[in-house]
Amino acid sequence: MASSAGEDGVSDSQRNKNNKKKKIQGDELLTVPDGWREPVFSKDDNPRGLLEESSFATLFPKYREAYLKECWPLVENALHDNHIKASLDLIEGSMSVCTTKKTFDPYAIVKARDLIKLLARSVPFEQAVRILQDDVACDIIKIGTLVRNRERFVKRRQRLIGPKGSTLKALELLTNCYVMVQGNTVSALGPYSGLKETLMIKQELAKDPELRSQSWERFLPKFKHKNLTKRKEPKKKSVKKEYTPFPPPQPESKVDQELASGEFFLRESVKRRKKLEEVKVKQAEALTKKQEERNKAFIPPKEKPLLNKANKASSEGKLNLEALKEKVKKAKTKKLGAPPVNLALDCSAASSTDKKKKKKHKT
């Protein structure tokens, strides 16, 4: 019988077992034991500090200005522990971080850069500060260019969030990361190995022997399909005609029309006369229309009716009746005629005037 042993006398099954053992040992070497953490980078590791100054800046949208203005003192305090200077420019709408002479950790400026990026993408300060920890990383994923159609993009983004944020919460449990969907980007914040972890709900269900073979739909989040945007309807709706199995009737030709009217049997001279008469009638109608349009310019416009002076006076009299009544009352109170004069004064005045005249004559 042919044996499966090779030149060294080792069977294929034994070789496979050895390879599996080597793979298992390699996987064990790659895994990090529970509870182990990387040692903290202290000032003793880099006592002289950094040689050059490094700085990063990022822009933020207008709607984040009020929130950043409130929480900026907290950002400065958090970065002050790592000896990094932060500045906020509300005029340009930018945030910037830079190292100082006291900065000893060279990777601290990269963490500060990620912090201001997360704050610009609507991540709250309480979550964004976690990036300063050693075992936490972040990623800003651009999703705006994944779909061409804007309506489809909005629907898919809403599906990613889910009803009342249930899908987003499930993703956070799955990856052990904080996920923030804002505009055309998704900000993820968590450990490096977060994406390799499984969903906690499915883990617990798989452990239970009774629920292992049953449907898990009642435990998972349910979705309601909603149309976010209605389909655009055309302005002009084309109304379809009723369907008829028979083809449309064939249109009549000129020969058929002449046969029906009897013109087909007339002579050519008679046909020419008729055509000339029709042309003359059309020309006469066109001339009359043109003449009417020209005559419209000479027609005077209708004038508004003018009020007579008598009518105006009557209207003014009706309006000023009360004023006239008051004038009459005032006139009744006054005494008519010249004021009364004393006779004695008149006689003395007359005698004095006569004496003056006599003296003038004597002289």
GROMACS .gro file of N, CA and C in nm, residues 317-331:
model
   45
  317GLY      N    1  -7.162  12.519  -0.006
  317GLY     CA    2  -7.263  12.577   0.085
  317GLY      C    3  -7.317  12.473   0.181
  318LYS      N    4  -7.339  12.354   0.130
  318LYS     CA    5  -7.389  12.247   0.216
  318LYS      C    6  -7.288  12.214   0.325
  319LEU      N    7  -7.161  12.221   0.287
  319LEU     CA    8  -7.058  12.184   0.384
  319LEU      C    9  -7.039  12.291   0.491
  320ASN      N   10  -7.055  12.425   0.454
  320ASN     CA   11  -7.027  12.535   0.546
  320ASN      C   12  -7.154  12.595   0.608
  321LEU      N   13  -7.259  12.520   0.622
  321LEU     CA   14  -7.383  12.570   0.682
  321LEU      C   15  -7.362  12.607   0.828
  322GLU      N   16  -7.293  12.523   0.900
  322GLU     CA   17  -7.273  12.548   1.043
  322GLU      C   18  -7.189  12.675   1.065
  323ALA      N   19  -7.088  12.694   0.979
  323ALA     CA   20  -7.006  12.815   0.991
  323ALA      C   21  -7.088  12.941   0.965
  324LEU      N   22  -7.180  12.935   0.868
  324LEU     CA   23  -7.266  13.050   0.838
  324LEU      C   24  -7.360  13.081   0.954
  325LYS      N   25  -7.414  12.978   1.016
  325LYS     CA   26  -7.504  12.996   1.130
  325LYS      C   27  -7.433  13.069   1.243
  326GLU      N   28  -7.309  13.032   1.269
  326GLU     CA   29  -7.233  13.098   1.375
  326GLU      C   30  -7.208  13.246   1.343
  327LYS      N   31  -7.179  13.275   1.216
  327LYS     CA   32  -7.157  13.414   1.175
  327LYS      C   33  -7.283  13.498   1.195
  328VAL      N   34  -7.400  13.442   1.164
  328VAL     CA   35  -7.528  13.515   1.180
  328VAL      C   36  -7.553  13.545   1.326
  329LYS      N   37  -7.526  13.450   1.412
  329LYS     CA   38  -7.546  13.472   1.556
  329LYS      C   39  -7.459  13.585   1.607
  330LYS      N   40  -7.333  13.589   1.562
  330LYS     CA   41  -7.243  13.697   1.604
  330LYS      C   42  -7.291  13.833   1.554
  331ALA      N   43  -7.344  13.835   1.433
  331ALA     CA   44  -7.392  13.962   1.375
  331ALA      C   45  -7.514  14.015   1.450
   0.00000   0.00000   0.00000
